[in-house]
Structures are given as structure tokens and as C-alpha cells.
PDB file of C-alpha atoms in Angstrom:
ATOM      1  CA  MET A 109     111.881 120.506 112.012  1.00  0.00           C
ATOM      2  CA  LYS A 110     114.645 117.863 112.597  1.00  0.00           C
ATOM      3  CA  GLU A 111     112.763 116.705 115.691  1.00  0.00           C
ATOM      4  CA  ALA A 112     109.691 116.164 113.486  1.00  0.00           C
ATOM      5  CA  LEU A 113     111.723 114.015 111.084  1.00  0.00           C
ATOM      6  CA  GLU A 114     113.176 111.964 113.946  1.00  0.00           C
ATOM      7  CA  ASP A 115     109.697 111.494 115.386  1.00  0.00           C
ATOM      8  CA  LEU A 116     108.505 110.414 111.897  1.00  0.00           C
ATOM      9  CA  LYS A 117     111.302 107.747 111.732  1.00  0.00           C
ATOM     10  CA  LYS A 118     110.369 106.411 115.130  1.00  0.00           C
ATOM     11  CA  ARG A 119     106.658 106.165 114.207  1.00  0.00           C
ATOM     12  CA  MET A 120     107.466 104.501 110.900  1.00  0.00           C
ATOM     13  CA  GLN A 121     109.803 102.130 112.713  1.00  0.00           C
ATOM     14  CA  LYS A 122     106.967 101.231 115.110  1.00  0.00           C
ATOM     15  CA  SER A 123     104.718 100.427 112.018  1.00  0.00           C
ATOM     16  CA  VAL A 124     107.369  98.184 110.548  1.00  0.00           C
ATOM     17  CA  GLN A 125     107.855  96.465 113.929  1.00  0.00           C
ATOM     18  CA  ALA A 126     104.128  95.818 114.212  1.00  0.00           C
ATOM     19  CA  PHE A 127     104.261  94.363 110.713  1.00  0.00           C
ATOM     20  CA  LYS A 128     107.127  92.040 111.737  1.00  0.00           C
ATOM     21  CA  GLU A 129     105.181  90.995 114.727  1.00  0.00           C
ATOM     22  CA  GLU A 130     102.116  90.089 112.586  1.00  0.00           C
ATOM     23  CA  LEU A 131     104.350  88.147 110.082  1.00  0.00           C
ATOM     24  CA  SER A 132     105.824  86.108 112.943  1.00  0.00           C
ATOM     25  CA  HIS A 133     102.386  84.766 113.770  1.00  0.00           C
ATOM     26  CA  ILE A 134     101.820  83.351 110.254  1.00  0.00           C
ATOM     27  CA  ARG A 135     102.465  79.679 110.377  1.00  0.00           C
ATOM     28  CA  THR A 136     104.879  78.053 107.869  1.00  0.00           C
ATOM     29  CA  SER A 137     105.832  74.463 107.684  1.00  0.00           C
ATOM     30  CA  ARG A 138     108.686  75.170 110.147  1.00  0.00           C
ATOM     31  CA  ALA A 139     108.181  75.067 113.888  1.00  0.00           C
ATOM     32  CA  SER A 140     108.835  78.388 115.645  1.00  0.00           C
ATOM     33  CA  VAL A 141     108.347  79.599 119.165  1.00  0.00           C
ATOM     34  CA  SER A 142     106.778  82.732 117.758  1.00  0.00           C
ATOM     35  CA  LEU A 143     103.661  80.743 116.692  1.00  0.00           C
ATOM     36  CA  LEU A 144     102.680  80.380 120.387  1.00  0.00           C
ATOM     37  CA  GLU A 145     103.393  84.026 121.412  1.00  0.00           C
ATOM     38  CA  GLY A 146      99.904  85.175 120.409  1.00  0.00           C
ATOM     39  CA  ILE A 147      98.214  82.367 122.272  1.00  0.00           C
ATOM     40  CA  LYS A 148      97.264  83.439 125.756  1.00  0.00           C
ATOM     41  CA  VAL A 149      96.747  81.065 128.724  1.00  0.00           C
ATOM     42  CA  ASP A 150      94.491  81.783 131.709  1.00  0.00           C
ATOM     43  CA  CYS A 151      96.700  81.419 134.699  1.00  0.00           C
ATOM     44  CA  TYR A 152      96.939  83.009 138.201  1.00  0.00           C
ATOM     45  CA  GLY A 153      94.052  85.393 137.328  1.00  0.00           C
ATOM     46  CA  GLN A 154      95.540  86.742 134.120  1.00  0.00           C
ATOM     47  CA  LYS A 155      96.106  85.925 130.511  1.00  0.00           C
ATOM     48  CA  LEU A 156      99.760  85.211 129.566  1.00  0.00           C
ATOM     49  CA  PRO A 157     101.445  84.076 126.306  1.00  0.00           C
ATOM     50  CA  ILE A 158     102.544  80.506 126.370  1.00  0.00           C
ATOM     51  CA  PRO A 159     106.342  81.267 126.298  1.00  0.00           C
ATOM     52  CA  GLN A 160     105.849  83.167 129.631  1.00  0.00           C
ATOM     53  CA  VAL A 161     104.390  80.127 131.467  1.00  0.00           C
ATOM     54  CA  ALA A 162     106.418  77.292 129.821  1.00  0.00           C
ATOM     55  CA  SER A 163     109.695  76.523 128.126  1.00  0.00           C
ATOM     56  CA  VAL A 164     109.180  76.030 124.428  1.00  0.00           C
ATOM     57  CA  ASN A 165     111.712  74.242 122.351  1.00  0.00           C
ATOM     58  CA  VAL A 166     111.876  73.414 118.660  1.00  0.00           C
ATOM     59  CA  VAL A 167     112.734  69.811 117.889  1.00  0.00           C
ATOM     60  CA  GLU A 168     114.014  68.856 114.442  1.00  0.00           C
ATOM     61  CA  GLY A 169     112.382  71.918 112.899  1.00  0.00           C
ATOM     62  CA  LYS A 170     108.984  70.282 112.750  1.00  0.00           C
ATOM     63  CA  MET A 171     107.848  69.981 116.372  1.00  0.00           C
ATOM     64  CA  LEU A 172     107.406  72.180 119.402  1.00  0.00           C
ATOM     65  CA  VAL A 173     107.808  70.757 122.825  1.00  0.00           C
ATOM     66  CA  ILE A 174     106.077  72.746 125.550  1.00  0.00           C
ATOM     67  CA  GLN A 175     107.064  72.128 129.200  1.00  0.00           C
ATOM     68  CA  PRO A 176     105.030  74.173 131.645  1.00  0.00           C
ATOM     69  CA  TRP A 177     106.866  75.406 134.729  1.00  0.00           C
ATOM     70  CA  ASP A 178     103.643  74.550 136.701  1.00  0.00           C
ATOM     71  CA  LEU A 179     102.251  71.250 135.704  1.00  0.00           C
ATOM     72  CA  ASN A 180      98.838  72.332 136.802  1.00  0.00           C
ATOM     73  CA  LEU A 181      98.732  74.548 133.718  1.00  0.00           C
ATOM     74  CA  ILE A 182      99.144  71.762 131.153  1.00  0.00           C
ATOM     75  CA  LYS A 183      95.397  71.362 130.563  1.00  0.00           C
ATOM     76  CA  ASP A 184      94.939  75.168 130.279  1.00  0.00           C
ATOM     77  CA  ILE A 185      97.811  75.371 127.713  1.00  0.00           C
ATOM     78  CA  GLU A 186      96.342  72.484 125.775  1.00  0.00           C
ATOM     79  CA  LYS A 187      92.943  74.198 125.679  1.00  0.00           C
ATOM     80  CA  ALA A 188      94.346  77.479 124.599  1.00  0.00           C
ATOM     81  CA  ILE A 189      96.224  75.860 121.673  1.00  0.00           C
ATOM     82  CA  GLN A 190      93.047  73.947 120.567  1.00  0.00           C
ATOM     83  CA  LYS A 191      90.999  77.127 120.714  1.00  0.00           C
ATOM     84  CA  SER A 192      93.598  79.065 118.679  1.00  0.00           C
ATOM     85  CA  ASP A 193      93.597  79.294 114.918  1.00  0.00           C
ATOM     86  CA  LEU A 194      96.793  77.254 114.591  1.00  0.00           C
ATOM     87  CA  GLY A 195      94.785  74.235 113.537  1.00  0.00           C
ATOM     88  CA  ILE A 196      97.116  71.814 115.405  1.00  0.00           C
ATOM     89  CA  ASN A 197      96.133  69.478 118.222  1.00  0.00           C
ATOM     90  CA  PRO A 198      98.816  68.947 120.886  1.00  0.00           C
ATOM     91  CA  THR A 199      99.629  65.561 122.306  1.00  0.00           C
ATOM     92  CA  SER A 200     100.238  65.356 126.080  1.00  0.00           C
ATOM     93  CA  ASP A 201     102.099  62.997 128.255  1.00  0.00           C
ATOM     94  CA  GLY A 202     101.052  64.756 131.437  1.00  0.00           C
ATOM     95  CA  LYS A 203     104.397  66.637 131.740  1.00  0.00           C
ATOM     96  CA  THR A 204     104.902  68.118 128.299  1.00  0.00           C
ATOM     97  CA  LEU A 205     102.876  68.991 125.201  1.00  0.00           C
ATOM     98  CA  LYS A 206     104.129  68.206 121.714  1.00  0.00           C
ATOM     99  CA  LEU A 207     102.916  70.131 118.673  1.00  0.00           C
ATOM    100  CA  VAL A 208     103.869  68.508 115.374  1.00  0.00           C
ATOM    101  CA  ILE A 209     103.742  71.131 112.613  1.00  0.00           C
ATOM    102  CA  PRO A 210     102.246  69.415 109.483  1.00  0.00           C
ATOM    103  CA  PRO A 211     103.339  70.516 106.132  1.00  0.00           C
ATOM    104  CA  LEU A 212     101.171  73.160 104.386  1.00  0.00           C
ATOM    105  CA  THR A 213      99.035  72.236 101.466  1.00  0.00           C
ATOM    106  CA  GLU A 214      99.468  74.211  98.182  1.00  0.00           C
ATOM    107  CA  GLU A 215      96.041  75.826  98.683  1.00  0.00           C
ATOM    108  CA  ARG A 216      96.959  76.916 102.314  1.00  0.00           C
ATOM    109  CA  ARG A 217     100.311  78.302 101.123  1.00  0.00           C
ATOM    110  CA  LYS A 218      98.437  80.508  98.537  1.00  0.00           C
ATOM    111  CA  GLU A 219      96.026  81.651 101.253  1.00  0.00           C
ATOM    112  CA  LEU A 220      98.942  82.541 103.533  1.00  0.00           C
ATOM    113  CA  VAL A 221     100.687  84.496 100.836  1.00  0.00           C
ATOM    114  CA  LYS A 222      97.478  86.469 100.342  1.00  0.00           C
ATOM    115  CA  VAL A 223      97.472  87.210 104.103  1.00  0.00           C
ATOM    116  CA  VAL A 224     101.070  88.423 103.807  1.00  0.00           C
ATOM    117  CA  HIS A 225     100.172  90.766 100.936  1.00  0.00           C
ATOM    118  CA  LYS A 226      97.215  92.153 102.849  1.00  0.00           C
ATOM    119  CA  LEU A 227      99.386  92.729 105.924  1.00  0.00           C
ATOM    120  CA  SER A 228     102.053  94.362 103.748  1.00  0.00           C
ATOM    121  CA  GLU A 229      99.508  96.667 102.248  1.00  0.00           C
ATOM    122  CA  GLU A 230      98.204  97.652 105.592  1.00  0.00           C
ATOM    123  CA  ALA A 231     101.684  98.466 106.760  1.00  0.00           C
ATOM    124  CA  LYS A 232     102.384 100.527 103.719  1.00  0.00           C
ATOM    125  CA  VAL A 233      99.175 102.518 104.158  1.00  0.00           C
ATOM    126  CA  ALA A 234     100.205 103.290 107.762  1.00  0.00           C
ATOM    127  CA  ILE A 235     103.599 104.548 106.421  1.00  0.00           C
ATOM    128  CA  ARG A 236     101.901 106.611 103.744  1.00  0.00           C
ATOM    129  CA  ASN A 237      99.486 108.075 106.348  1.00  0.00           C
ATOM    130  CA  LEU A 238     102.423 109.139 108.553  1.00  0.00           C
ATOM    131  CA  ARG A 239     104.023 110.762 105.464  1.00  0.00           C
ATOM    132  CA  ARG A 240     100.859 112.587 104.626  1.00  0.00           C
ATOM    133  CA  ASP A 241     100.467 113.872 108.258  1.00  0.00           C
ATOM    134  CA  ILE A 242     103.913 115.305 108.488  1.00  0.00           C
ATOM    135  CA  LEU A 243     103.672 116.857 105.064  1.00  0.00           C
ATOM    136  CA  ASP A 244     100.443 118.505 106.084  1.00  0.00           C
ATOM    137  CA  LYS A 245     102.244 119.819 109.165  1.00  0.00           C
ATOM    138  CA  PHE A 246     104.955 121.282 107.047  1.00  0.00           C
ATOM    139  CA  LYS A 247     102.530 122.758 104.595  1.00  0.00           C
ATOM    140  CA  THR A 248     100.844 124.591 107.447  1.00  0.00           C
ATOM    141  CA  ALA A 249     104.250 125.836 108.766  1.00  0.00           C
ATOM    142  CA  LYS A 250     105.002 127.136 105.159  1.00  0.00           C
ATOM    143  CA  LYS A 251     101.588 128.801 104.918  1.00  0.00           C
ATOM    144  CA  ASN A 252     102.145 130.440 108.323  1.00  0.00           C
ATOM    145  CA  LYS A 253     105.535 131.599 107.075  1.00  0.00           C
ATOM    146  CA  GLU A 254     107.346 129.558 109.738  1.00  0.00           C
ATOM    147  CA  ILE A 255     109.479 127.913 107.047  1.00  0.00           C
ATOM    148  CA  SER A 256     110.482 129.080 103.563  1.00  0.00           C
ATOM    149  CA  GLU A 257     109.410 127.540 100.188  1.00  0.00           C
ATOM    150  CA  ASP A 258     112.969 126.199  99.810  1.00  0.00           C
ATOM    151  CA  ASP A 259     112.985 124.676 103.326  1.00  0.00           C
ATOM    152  CA  TYR A 260     109.599 123.062 102.634  1.00  0.00           C
ATOM    153  CA  THR A 261     110.955 121.513  99.387  1.00  0.00           C
ATOM    154  CA  LYS A 262     114.049 120.135 101.193  1.00  0.00           C
ATOM    155  CA  LEU A 263     111.750 118.714 103.932  1.00  0.00           C
ATOM    156  CA  GLU A 264     109.405 117.213 101.368  1.00  0.00           C
ATOM    157  CA  LYS A 265     112.322 115.446  99.630  1.00  0.00           C
ATOM    158  CA  GLU A 266     113.741 114.215 102.974  1.00  0.00           C
ATOM    159  CA  VAL A 267     110.253 112.883 104.023  1.00  0.00           C
ATOM    160  CA  GLN A 268     109.916 111.086 100.738  1.00  0.00           C
ATOM    161  CA  LYS A 269     113.377 109.530 101.126  1.00  0.00           C
ATOM    162  CA  ILE A 270     112.461 108.273 104.622  1.00  0.00           C
ATOM    163  CA  HIS A 271     109.113 107.042 103.326  1.00  0.00           C
ATOM    164  CA  ASP A 272     110.818 105.081 100.461  1.00  0.00           C
ATOM    165  CA  GLU A 273     113.251 103.402 102.859  1.00  0.00           C
ATOM    166  CA  PHE A 274     110.478 102.123 105.075  1.00  0.00           C
ATOM    167  CA  ILE A 275     108.362 100.939 102.130  1.00  0.00           C
ATOM    168  CA  LYS A 276     111.421  99.065 100.781  1.00  0.00           C
ATOM    169  CA  THR A 277     111.841  97.462 104.230  1.00  0.00           C
ATOM    170  CA  ILE A 278     108.282  96.293 104.207  1.00  0.00           C
ATOM    171  CA  ASP A 279     108.609  94.885 100.726  1.00  0.00           C
ATOM    172  CA  LYS A 280     111.798  92.975 101.685  1.00  0.00           C
ATOM    173  CA  LEU A 281     110.178  91.515 104.825  1.00  0.00           C
ATOM    174  CA  SER A 282     107.097  90.590 102.754  1.00  0.00           C
ATOM    175  CA  GLN A 283     109.111  88.781 100.123  1.00  0.00           C
ATOM    176  CA  GLU A 284     111.135  86.892 102.747  1.00  0.00           C
ATOM    177  CA  LYS A 285     108.000  85.656 104.413  1.00  0.00           C
ATOM    178  CA  GLU A 286     106.425  84.754 101.094  1.00  0.00           C
ATOM    179  CA  LYS A 287     109.574  82.764 100.161  1.00  0.00           C
ATOM    180  CA  GLU A 288     109.490  81.010 103.541  1.00  0.00           C
ATOM    181  CA  ILE A 289     105.843  80.033 103.026  1.00  0.00           C
ATOM    182  CA  LEU A 290     106.310  78.774  99.476  1.00  0.00           C
ATOM    183  CA  THR A 291     109.435  76.719 100.063  1.00  0.00           C
ATOM    184  CA  LEU A 292     109.005  73.255 101.467  1.00  0.00           C
TER     185      LEU A 292
END
């Protein structure tokens, strides 16, 4: 049963990692390379994230400078950014693209906080579903007399402890992102 608990931890960790990934794509007033990781560019017959086809640097915390390794891609990168939901138009000098990250309006901040809450709840539901699945597995093992009532109770407490740790992590990440969005 220890293997099942270790597997549970790994699966819950993957859910938390996916949540972190989603949070990193939410734009705040600060420039971050992670804003561009979800934007794919058509190049060489495949779609690649911008950081894989260009160097991306943060300048003064408010601007991203994108320098493609192949200058032929500059128009494709520009189009990909314009089509994305970032809501920022890049400026080009033919060799680099510059993205100035505008400050967020109060209304937009509140919308983003709601998105964070929604993502947080989805991550918690995923954690709860994993807990339910493993507890069902343990109940079946108890019913089939593979484990005793005492063992089941111990496993149930251990699963709850693991669950609570991951829920706490999600809450902490959510609060950090909310604070980042709401501070100027």
C-alpha cells in the first residue's frame, strides 16, 4: 500500500505542477518570459514556443525584448503574439521585437483574480478526485479482506494528511499570484 501512497503523491504533485504552469501564463503588470511560453510560432514545419526560437529578455521589469535566432521568423513571431490573448502589440525594428507590458486596470485585475480562483478550484477538485479514487481502492481492498479495518483507518488518515498538504500548497500559490496581480 506504500506504493499506492507514493503514486498518489506523484499524481497530486503533477496536478500542482499543472496549476503552477497555468498561473505562470496569467499576465501581471510585470514582464516575464513565461508570458510567451504558451504562444506557439509556425517554424520549420512545426509549432514551437517563442522561447525556443528566440532569446527573450526582461528589460526594466516592464518590457520584453525578443531576438529571434533566425531573422526570417520575426514576422511569424509578431503574428503569433498579435493572435494570442496577451492583448499587447509588439514593435519591431527588423531585428528584435519589443513588448511593453502596460499596467493593469483595476477591472482587469479583478478579472484575473477570478481566473486564479477558478484555476485554484479546478486544481483542488483534481486533488480531491485523486483522494477519492485511492480511498475507493482501499475500501475495495478492505472489503476483499486484503487489509484490516485498522490498516484502512491508518491509510485513510495518511491519505487525508497528503491531501491537506497539497490543498495548502494550492492555496499558497493562489494567494501569491493574487497578491502579485493586485500589487502595482
